[in-house]
Amino acid sequence: MNSHLRKLTISLVFLALAGTSILAQNSATIRGKVKGKDGVAIPYASVILENTPLGKATNENGSFKLAGVKPGEYILKISSVGFITIRQNIKVDAGDLLTLSFEFEESVYEVPQLTIIASRDQLFTKIPGSADYLSQAELKLLSPISGNEAFRRVSGVHVVEEEGLGLRANIGIRGLDPDRSRNVLVLEDGIPVALNPYGEPDAYYTPSIDRMAGVEVLKGSGQILYGPRTIGGVVNYITANPSEDETVSLKLRGGQNGYFSGLLGYGNTFGNTGVQFNLLRKQADGLGVSTFDINDFTGKINFRMSDRSQLGLKFGLYRETSNSTYVGITQVMYDQGGNDFTNVAPDDRLNVNRNSISLTHNYRINDRLNLQTMAYAYSTTRNWRRQDFSYSPTASNLSGVVWGDTSIPGGAIYMRNGTGNRNRQFEVAGFEQRINLEYNLGSINNELTAGYRYIYEKGYEQRVNGSFPTSDSGDLITDEDRTGNAISAFVQNKFKLSSKFSIDAGLRAEFYDFERHVFRNKFGGEVRDTSIVNGSSVSEIIPGLGFNYQLNRDINLFGGIHRGFAPPRVKDAITSAGVVQQLDAELSWNYELGLRTSLTKGLYAEVTGFYLDFSNQIIPVSESAGGTGSGLINGGETTHEGIEVGLSFDLSEIRDVQYNVLLDVTATFQNATFAADRFQNIGTESVNLSGNQTPYAPQTLLSSALTIASPFGLTARVTNTFVGEQFTDPLNTVVPSANGRIGKLDSYFLTDLQLIYDFPKVENLSINLSIKNLSNERYISSRRPQGIRVGLTRFTSLGIDWTL
């Protein structure tokens, strides 16, 4: 770890010195502040000097500074989600220091949708707890090929690569298991994307980062307004809204091994109607172990029905075919080298089809009362053909294809002449209404949010066993459906006790009724038709309390406590034999206390301490988590404690420089352990897991980014990521098994380089060169679902962005 940190320090110091050594000559500086009509600062607004490469986002206080501006006349463009774009003509001379102030007006063309931070809920004043926002400008600088690269920039978030491209995100927050992002509520424009949000919260479909305008991550007590899962946090992907003028955008990127990503967008506003359409095509042929084809079409239409009423329609069609597989290589194959991206099951195929539609309505009853309504429905088909295999040379029905070293027990993979086709279809329909009311209670100003939501979900599952490696049909082994109905009601009130101090008190009630109906299964080795039906329900009251205290203009204190809640998956709570397992809901008390501050001009910092106390954490033992596929178990008491740190240093805020230099660092130091006696049988021995670390919870996570933007159009960025060592099983096994499925994961260090050139004389045209894993570090990213997954090696891509 010391060598990794030394590399990080040297690279940052070297590049920082390079950037700070160039002082402004014969140039001007533009600085300013952006706020709303209510006087509240607008962070993360995009500030661009048109027809130049100069631009940045406003900081947490709504301020910005553009240095190194050549003398001349320009148009300054300022934009943000939910507001009318500002364009102002300016003229600067050499040596000028121009100070400006801007006031946003809310856009009437915005599609009404639920956002956590990016719209009018500003980070410092309204969010009761820690939160992060990745803006469109940040995503451009990252040039991500997957969402994993974006989430690594957020403190407290750990992502595990499964196939290197992030087709299925595995996100863990504050030491929680990242498997299939089950402990995270994932939304797109405020609407759930999980297969079934309550009964099957698995991220087999993940929104493509390529088409996003931003990403929100909420970890504090404010998440109790959302649901059903309020344990780790909320991730909300934000898509672009219709543009005010006709806009055609094209983003193309190509790289090694047939990698291609192309996004074509069209937006316009016709009278009271705004439209935005995006078509994404993404593919690769042998990138790592991955081959895939993705077509993703989305559309947004906004109808301005009156000055107070807006209706939004959104729809999406997603089609994916990939060679995704569960089986990875063995430890023996990894140690021998040269086998990192061996595809041991080349005939495995995963097809994911998703259709979605939503209607959102925003009605401003008066200046202090607003009603939001959302209705949505989506269906997801996830059919997966996976070839059977064994680690035993005496297994039945062997195909003769063998991978690995047969001389070592467990060191070889024996492929079999058969498939298990896991065919699943999911349906979801939801309806939500919430009011936002500003009112006075005596001398105290208040903001009330209250509402309810209803979600209906249904899942159909079949397993069909084929007789050869490419069989899509065969013997029907299992056939069932699972149905759930959920109702929740929520209320949260912000008490503005003074201009500097506010308290948020909230409460959510959850009720989930579910049923499992088994039509066919294997009983005592015999497959037969049946009709087994059983059901159960879960209910919980979920409180939350948070505060914000603006000590002075530069220091903000925040903190909170909330109840963590997540219902068990239906097929784990009720067995295939119809037995109710009495599997408890996942419950915790989550605490945090933090500080946001401007230490000095240009230097911003945030420090958050957190403590998660689980009375019962659910420990996955499903196939996706590397287990036997038998579901989940009550894991008992666990605790997660740690500190998250974020630092941002903007050199242009301190002195006039010809090059804009920005350095930011995030760090997470955490410890997630089993907190009470819990025993696991190993042969004839019973081992107490108390004090052991929970799986896939690295104690150290570090990320840094140094960005240097030149006045002639070139921007360079170096991003570093450090992930500490982690255990992969509750026993904290250090020595890896021969088959690679358990054993400690060593720490690893990644460096990415992005070069972006904005053509000074061509508006909105840029090219970018991206090199991921610059040092070509070899590392194991995961030992599950069924064997070693090796992280992506050095990857180079070239892209072009053009907006007309």
PDB file of N, CA, C and O in Angstrom, residues 148 151-152 154-161 168-186 203 217-219 231-235 610 612 617 640 644 668 670 672 694-698 701 726 784:
ATOM      1  N   ASN A 148     -18.821   2.574 -13.555  1.00  0.00           N
ATOM      2  CA  ASN A 148     -17.897   2.284 -12.460  1.00  0.00           C
ATOM      3  C   ASN A 148     -16.901   3.418 -12.252  1.00  0.00           C
ATOM      4  O   ASN A 148     -16.560   3.765 -11.118  1.00  0.00           O
ATOM      5  N   PHE A 151     -18.593   6.271 -10.303  1.00  0.00           N
ATOM      6  CA  PHE A 151     -18.873   6.011  -8.892  1.00  0.00           C
ATOM      7  C   PHE A 151     -17.614   5.941  -8.049  1.00  0.00           C
ATOM      8  O   PHE A 151     -17.661   6.189  -6.842  1.00  0.00           O
ATOM      9  N   ARG A 152     -16.485   5.624  -8.649  1.00  0.00           N
ATOM     10  CA  ARG A 152     -15.232   5.631  -7.892  1.00  0.00           C
ATOM     11  C   ARG A 152     -14.864   7.033  -7.431  1.00  0.00           C
ATOM     12  O   ARG A 152     -14.040   7.187  -6.533  1.00  0.00           O
ATOM     13  N   VAL A 154     -16.855   9.029  -5.954  1.00  0.00           N
ATOM     14  CA  VAL A 154     -17.722   9.381  -4.831  1.00  0.00           C
ATOM     15  C   VAL A 154     -17.209   8.693  -3.567  1.00  0.00           C
ATOM     16  O   VAL A 154     -17.018   7.471  -3.548  1.00  0.00           O
ATOM     17  N   SER A 155     -16.977   9.452  -2.527  1.00  0.00           N
ATOM     18  CA  SER A 155     -16.487   8.871  -1.276  1.00  0.00           C
ATOM     19  C   SER A 155     -17.515   7.902  -0.701  1.00  0.00           C
ATOM     20  O   SER A 155     -18.724   8.104  -0.825  1.00  0.00           O
ATOM     21  N   GLY A 156     -17.038   6.840  -0.096  1.00  0.00           N
ATOM     22  CA  GLY A 156     -17.910   5.862   0.538  1.00  0.00           C
ATOM     23  C   GLY A 156     -18.493   4.840  -0.403  1.00  0.00           C
ATOM     24  O   GLY A 156     -19.210   3.932   0.037  1.00  0.00           O
ATOM     25  N   VAL A 157     -18.201   4.947  -1.711  1.00  0.00           N
ATOM     26  CA  VAL A 157     -18.785   4.048  -2.701  1.00  0.00           C
ATOM     27  C   VAL A 157     -17.713   3.112  -3.240  1.00  0.00           C
ATOM     28  O   VAL A 157     -16.635   3.543  -3.665  1.00  0.00           O
ATOM     29  N   HIS A 158     -18.023   1.825  -3.229  1.00  0.00           N
ATOM     30  CA  HIS A 158     -17.132   0.796  -3.760  1.00  0.00           C
ATOM     31  C   HIS A 158     -17.842   0.067  -4.884  1.00  0.00           C
ATOM     32  O   HIS A 158     -18.981  -0.395  -4.708  1.00  0.00           O
ATOM     33  N   VAL A 159     -17.204  -0.006  -6.053  1.00  0.00           N
ATOM     34  CA  VAL A 159     -17.796  -0.726  -7.185  1.00  0.00           C
ATOM     35  C   VAL A 159     -16.898  -1.908  -7.540  1.00  0.00           C
ATOM     36  O   VAL A 159     -15.675  -1.808  -7.509  1.00  0.00           O
ATOM     37  N   VAL A 160     -17.530  -3.028  -7.842  1.00  0.00           N
ATOM     38  CA  VAL A 160     -16.811  -4.251  -8.187  1.00  0.00           C
ATOM     39  C   VAL A 160     -17.070  -4.568  -9.651  1.00  0.00           C
ATOM     40  O   VAL A 160     -18.218  -4.694 -10.073  1.00  0.00           O
ATOM     41  N   GLU A 161     -15.994  -4.659 -10.413  1.00  0.00           N
ATOM     42  CA  GLU A 161     -16.125  -5.000 -11.826  1.00  0.00           C
ATOM     43  C   GLU A 161     -16.504  -6.468 -11.978  1.00  0.00           C
ATOM     44  O   GLU A 161     -15.950  -7.334 -11.316  1.00  0.00           O
ATOM     45  N   ARG A 168     -23.498  -4.475 -15.773  1.00  0.00           N
ATOM     46  CA  ARG A 168     -24.309  -4.724 -14.586  1.00  0.00           C
ATOM     47  C   ARG A 168     -23.529  -4.184 -13.382  1.00  0.00           C
ATOM     48  O   ARG A 168     -22.521  -4.754 -12.985  1.00  0.00           O
ATOM     49  N   ALA A 169     -24.017  -3.058 -12.860  1.00  0.00           N
ATOM     50  CA  ALA A 169     -23.290  -2.383 -11.791  1.00  0.00           C
ATOM     51  C   ALA A 169     -23.379  -3.174 -10.497  1.00  0.00           C
ATOM     52  O   ALA A 169     -24.425  -3.707 -10.143  1.00  0.00           O
ATOM     53  N   ASN A 170     -22.256  -3.248  -9.793  1.00  0.00           N
ATOM     54  CA  ASN A 170     -22.191  -3.837  -8.451  1.00  0.00           C
ATOM     55  C   ASN A 170     -21.688  -2.732  -7.518  1.00  0.00           C
ATOM     56  O   ASN A 170     -20.490  -2.508  -7.390  1.00  0.00           O
ATOM     57  N   ILE A 171     -22.629  -2.032  -6.884  1.00  0.00           N
ATOM     58  CA  ILE A 171     -22.328  -0.845  -6.086  1.00  0.00           C
ATOM     59  C   ILE A 171     -22.544  -1.148  -4.616  1.00  0.00           C
ATOM     60  O   ILE A 171     -23.617  -1.605  -4.213  1.00  0.00           O
ATOM     61  N   GLY A 172     -21.528  -0.892  -3.811  1.00  0.00           N
ATOM     62  CA  GLY A 172     -21.641  -1.002  -2.362  1.00  0.00           C
ATOM     63  C   GLY A 172     -21.344   0.346  -1.728  1.00  0.00           C
ATOM     64  O   GLY A 172     -20.418   1.050  -2.143  1.00  0.00           O
ATOM     65  N   ILE A 173     -22.128   0.734  -0.742  1.00  0.00           N
ATOM     66  CA  ILE A 173     -21.948   2.023  -0.072  1.00  0.00           C
ATOM     67  C   ILE A 173     -21.670   1.785   1.406  1.00  0.00           C
ATOM     68  O   ILE A 173     -22.370   1.032   2.070  1.00  0.00           O
ATOM     69  N   ARG A 174     -20.593   2.392   1.894  1.00  0.00           N
ATOM     70  CA  ARG A 174     -20.210   2.350   3.301  1.00  0.00           C
ATOM     71  C   ARG A 174     -20.063   0.922   3.819  1.00  0.00           C
ATOM     72  O   ARG A 174     -20.573   0.566   4.875  1.00  0.00           O
ATOM     73  N   GLY A 175     -19.366   0.098   3.028  1.00  0.00           N
ATOM     74  CA  GLY A 175     -19.029  -1.249   3.464  1.00  0.00           C
ATOM     75  C   GLY A 175     -20.091  -2.286   3.231  1.00  0.00           C
ATOM     76  O   GLY A 175     -19.906  -3.449   3.585  1.00  0.00           O
ATOM     77  N   LEU A 176     -21.222  -1.924   2.625  1.00  0.00           N
ATOM     78  CA  LEU A 176     -22.273  -2.899   2.339  1.00  0.00           C
ATOM     79  C   LEU A 176     -21.916  -3.714   1.096  1.00  0.00           C
ATOM     80  O   LEU A 176     -21.240  -3.230   0.192  1.00  0.00           O
ATOM     81  N   ASP A 177     -22.410  -4.956   1.063  1.00  0.00           N
ATOM     82  CA  ASP A 177     -22.059  -5.857  -0.021  1.00  0.00           C
ATOM     83  C   ASP A 177     -22.513  -5.283  -1.360  1.00  0.00           C
ATOM     84  O   ASP A 177     -23.679  -4.920  -1.529  1.00  0.00           O
ATOM     85  N   PRO A 178     -21.608  -5.189  -2.348  1.00  0.00           N
ATOM     86  CA  PRO A 178     -21.970  -4.580  -3.630  1.00  0.00           C
ATOM     87  C   PRO A 178     -22.683  -5.514  -4.596  1.00  0.00           C
ATOM     88  O   PRO A 178     -23.070  -5.073  -5.681  1.00  0.00           O
ATOM     89  N   ASP A 179     -22.874  -6.782  -4.240  1.00  0.00           N
ATOM     90  CA  ASP A 179     -23.421  -7.752  -5.172  1.00  0.00           C
ATOM     91  C   ASP A 179     -24.746  -7.283  -5.766  1.00  0.00           C
ATOM     92  O   ASP A 179     -25.732  -7.080  -5.058  1.00  0.00           O
ATOM     93  N   ARG A 180     -24.757  -7.108  -7.101  1.00  0.00           N
ATOM     94  CA  ARG A 180     -25.941  -6.726  -7.867  1.00  0.00           C
ATOM     95  C   ARG A 180     -26.601  -5.433  -7.364  1.00  0.00           C
ATOM     96  O   ARG A 180     -27.772  -5.188  -7.617  1.00  0.00           O
ATOM     97  N   SER A 181     -25.847  -4.620  -6.598  1.00  0.00           N
ATOM     98  CA  SER A 181     -26.353  -3.339  -6.084  1.00  0.00           C
ATOM     99  C   SER A 181     -27.639  -3.512  -5.281  1.00  0.00           C
ATOM    100  O   SER A 181     -28.492  -2.611  -5.239  1.00  0.00           O
ATOM    101  N   ARG A 182     -27.788  -4.650  -4.606  1.00  0.00           N
ATOM    102  CA  ARG A 182     -29.048  -4.937  -3.896  1.00  0.00           C
ATOM    103  C   ARG A 182     -29.293  -4.008  -2.717  1.00  0.00           C
ATOM    104  O   ARG A 182     -30.434  -3.812  -2.314  1.00  0.00           O
ATOM    105  N   ASN A 183     -28.217  -3.472  -2.146  1.00  0.00           N
ATOM    106  CA  ASN A 183     -28.372  -2.615  -0.972  1.00  0.00           C
ATOM    107  C   ASN A 183     -28.477  -1.138  -1.327  1.00  0.00           C
ATOM    108  O   ASN A 183     -28.416  -0.281  -0.446  1.00  0.00           O
ATOM    109  N   VAL A 184     -28.633  -0.845  -2.606  1.00  0.00           N
ATOM    110  CA  VAL A 184     -28.719   0.534  -3.074  1.00  0.00           C
ATOM    111  C   VAL A 184     -30.028   0.706  -3.835  1.00  0.00           C
ATOM    112  O   VAL A 184     -30.412  -0.159  -4.634  1.00  0.00           O
ATOM    113  N   LEU A 185     -30.719   1.792  -3.590  1.00  0.00           N
ATOM    114  CA  LEU A 185     -31.895   2.116  -4.373  1.00  0.00           C
ATOM    115  C   LEU A 185     -31.437   2.849  -5.635  1.00  0.00           C
ATOM    116  O   LEU A 185     -30.920   3.958  -5.559  1.00  0.00           O
ATOM    117  N   VAL A 186     -31.596   2.208  -6.792  1.00  0.00           N
ATOM    118  CA  VAL A 186     -31.148   2.781  -8.061  1.00  0.00           C
ATOM    119  C   VAL A 186     -32.357   3.338  -8.815  1.00  0.00           C
ATOM    120  O   VAL A 186     -33.341   2.629  -9.042  1.00  0.00           O
ATOM    121  N   ALA A 203     -29.618  -5.624 -10.005  1.00  0.00           N
ATOM    122  CA  ALA A 203     -29.300  -4.718 -11.102  1.00  0.00           C
ATOM    123  C   ALA A 203     -28.790  -5.507 -12.311  1.00  0.00           C
ATOM    124  O   ALA A 203     -27.648  -5.345 -12.737  1.00  0.00           O
ATOM    125  N   VAL A 217     -25.924  10.926  -5.773  1.00  0.00           N
ATOM    126  CA  VAL A 217     -25.746   9.882  -4.768  1.00  0.00           C
ATOM    127  C   VAL A 217     -26.079  10.480  -3.409  1.00  0.00           C
ATOM    128  O   VAL A 217     -25.463  11.465  -2.987  1.00  0.00           O
ATOM    129  N   LEU A 218     -27.068   9.907  -2.739  1.00  0.00           N
ATOM    130  CA  LEU A 218     -27.504  10.388  -1.427  1.00  0.00           C
ATOM    131  C   LEU A 218     -27.277   9.284  -0.400  1.00  0.00           C
ATOM    132  O   LEU A 218     -27.712   8.154  -0.582  1.00  0.00           O
ATOM    133  N   LYS A 219     -26.568   9.625   0.694  1.00  0.00           N
ATOM    134  CA  LYS A 219     -26.223   8.608   1.695  1.00  0.00           C
ATOM    135  C   LYS A 219     -26.803   8.903   3.070  1.00  0.00           C
ATOM    136  O   LYS A 219     -26.781   8.031   3.942  1.00  0.00           O
ATOM    137  N   ILE A 231     -30.964   1.672   3.143  1.00  0.00           N
ATOM    138  CA  ILE A 231     -29.844   1.161   3.944  1.00  0.00           C
ATOM    139  C   ILE A 231     -28.547   1.832   3.532  1.00  0.00           C
ATOM    140  O   ILE A 231     -27.918   2.557   4.289  1.00  0.00           O
ATOM    141  N   GLY A 232     -28.135   1.592   2.273  1.00  0.00           N
ATOM    142  CA  GLY A 232     -26.857   2.128   1.830  1.00  0.00           C
ATOM    143  C   GLY A 232     -26.970   3.538   1.278  1.00  0.00           C
ATOM    144  O   GLY A 232     -26.214   4.428   1.642  1.00  0.00           O
ATOM    145  N   GLY A 233     -27.952   3.749   0.412  1.00  0.00           N
ATOM    146  CA  GLY A 233     -28.090   5.057  -0.192  1.00  0.00           C
ATOM    147  C   GLY A 233     -28.949   4.997  -1.437  1.00  0.00           C
ATOM    148  O   GLY A 233     -29.482   3.950  -1.805  1.00  0.00           O
ATOM    149  N   VAL A 234     -29.067   6.153  -2.077  1.00  0.00           N
ATOM    150  CA  VAL A 234     -29.859   6.297  -3.296  1.00  0.00           C
ATOM    151  C   VAL A 234     -28.943   6.777  -4.409  1.00  0.00           C
ATOM    152  O   VAL A 234     -28.187   7.736  -4.226  1.00  0.00           O
ATOM    153  N   VAL A 235     -29.013   6.104  -5.555  1.00  0.00           N
ATOM    154  CA  VAL A 235     -28.307   6.532  -6.758  1.00  0.00           C
ATOM    155  C   VAL A 235     -29.361   6.910  -7.791  1.00  0.00           C
ATOM    156  O   VAL A 235     -30.210   6.093  -8.144  1.00  0.00           O
ATOM    157  N   PHE A 610     -19.450   8.230   9.789  1.00  0.00           N
ATOM    158  CA  PHE A 610     -20.693   7.459   9.722  1.00  0.00           C
ATOM    159  C   PHE A 610     -20.597   6.207  10.579  1.00  0.00           C
ATOM    160  O   PHE A 610     -19.499   5.686  10.843  1.00  0.00           O
ATOM    161  N   LEU A 612     -23.091   2.647  10.940  1.00  0.00           N
ATOM    162  CA  LEU A 612     -24.262   1.850  10.587  1.00  0.00           C
ATOM    163  C   LEU A 612     -24.326   0.662  11.533  1.00  0.00           C
ATOM    164  O   LEU A 612     -23.383  -0.141  11.595  1.00  0.00           O
ATOM    165  N   GLN A 617     -28.272  -7.914   9.376  1.00  0.00           N
ATOM    166  CA  GLN A 617     -27.885  -7.716   7.986  1.00  0.00           C
ATOM    167  C   GLN A 617     -28.079  -9.027   7.246  1.00  0.00           C
ATOM    168  O   GLN A 617     -27.700 -10.091   7.726  1.00  0.00           O
ATOM    169  N   HIS A 640     -20.841  -0.911  10.720  1.00  0.00           N
ATOM    170  CA  HIS A 640     -20.044  -0.267   9.684  1.00  0.00           C
ATOM    171  C   HIS A 640     -19.706   1.126  10.189  1.00  0.00           C
ATOM    172  O   HIS A 640     -20.611   1.936  10.441  1.00  0.00           O
ATOM    173  N   GLU A 644     -15.374   9.641   5.721  1.00  0.00           N
ATOM    174  CA  GLU A 644     -15.254  10.018   4.319  1.00  0.00           C
ATOM    175  C   GLU A 644     -14.693  11.435   4.242  1.00  0.00           C
ATOM    176  O   GLU A 644     -15.129  12.325   4.981  1.00  0.00           O
ATOM    177  N   THR A 668     -11.942   7.275   1.722  1.00  0.00           N
ATOM    178  CA  THR A 668     -12.841   6.581   2.637  1.00  0.00           C
ATOM    179  C   THR A 668     -12.031   5.617   3.469  1.00  0.00           C
ATOM    180  O   THR A 668     -11.270   4.802   2.926  1.00  0.00           O
ATOM    181  N   GLN A 670     -12.855   2.854   6.384  1.00  0.00           N
ATOM    182  CA  GLN A 670     -14.021   2.218   6.983  1.00  0.00           C
ATOM    183  C   GLN A 670     -13.675   0.847   7.541  1.00  0.00           C
ATOM    184  O   GLN A 670     -12.667   0.235   7.183  1.00  0.00           O
ATOM    185  N   ALA A 672     -16.061  -2.629   8.427  1.00  0.00           N
ATOM    186  CA  ALA A 672     -17.360  -3.296   8.476  1.00  0.00           C
ATOM    187  C   ALA A 672     -17.158  -4.706   9.013  1.00  0.00           C
ATOM    188  O   ALA A 672     -16.446  -5.508   8.402  1.00  0.00           O
ATOM    189  N   THR A 694     -16.848  -8.027   6.960  1.00  0.00           N
ATOM    190  CA  THR A 694     -17.857  -8.504   6.025  1.00  0.00           C
ATOM    191  C   THR A 694     -17.244  -8.572   4.623  1.00  0.00           C
ATOM    192  O   THR A 694     -16.298  -7.834   4.310  1.00  0.00           O
ATOM    193  N   PRO A 695     -17.768  -9.439   3.763  1.00  0.00           N
ATOM    194  CA  PRO A 695     -17.163  -9.621   2.436  1.00  0.00           C
ATOM    195  C   PRO A 695     -17.242  -8.368   1.563  1.00  0.00           C
ATOM    196  O   PRO A 695     -18.192  -7.594   1.633  1.00  0.00           O
ATOM    197  N   TYR A 696     -16.221  -8.198   0.754  1.00  0.00           N
ATOM    198  CA  TYR A 696     -16.132  -7.132  -0.240  1.00  0.00           C
ATOM    199  C   TYR A 696     -16.354  -5.755   0.367  1.00  0.00           C
ATOM    200  O   TYR A 696     -17.127  -4.938  -0.130  1.00  0.00           O
ATOM    201  N   ALA A 697     -15.640  -5.503   1.468  1.00  0.00           N
ATOM    202  CA  ALA A 697     -15.704  -4.203   2.143  1.00  0.00           C
ATOM    203  C   ALA A 697     -14.283  -3.719   2.415  1.00  0.00           C
ATOM    204  O   ALA A 697     -13.777  -3.844   3.532  1.00  0.00           O
ATOM    205  N   PRO A 698     -13.582  -3.172   1.400  1.00  0.00           N
ATOM    206  CA  PRO A 698     -12.209  -2.700   1.612  1.00  0.00           C
ATOM    207  C   PRO A 698     -12.172  -1.592   2.655  1.00  0.00           C
ATOM    208  O   PRO A 698     -13.074  -0.750   2.715  1.00  0.00           O
ATOM    209  N   LEU A 701     -10.381   3.353   0.550  1.00  0.00           N
ATOM    210  CA  LEU A 701     -10.700   3.724  -0.825  1.00  0.00           C
ATOM    211  C   LEU A 701     -10.192   5.145  -1.047  1.00  0.00           C
ATOM    212  O   LEU A 701     -10.498   6.042  -0.267  1.00  0.00           O
ATOM    213  N   GLN A 726      -9.296  -6.691   0.514  1.00  0.00           N
ATOM    214  CA  GLN A 726     -10.634  -7.044   0.986  1.00  0.00           C
ATOM    215  C   GLN A 726     -10.777  -8.561   1.043  1.00  0.00           C
ATOM    216  O   GLN A 726     -10.100  -9.297   0.309  1.00  0.00           O
ATOM    217  N   ARG A 784     -16.183 -13.702  -7.577  1.00  0.00           N
ATOM    218  CA  ARG A 784     -17.514 -14.203  -7.759  1.00  0.00           C
ATOM    219  C   ARG A 784     -18.125 -13.567  -9.005  1.00  0.00           C
ATOM    220  O   ARG A 784     -17.591 -12.588  -9.515  1.00  0.00           O
TER     221      ARG A 784
END
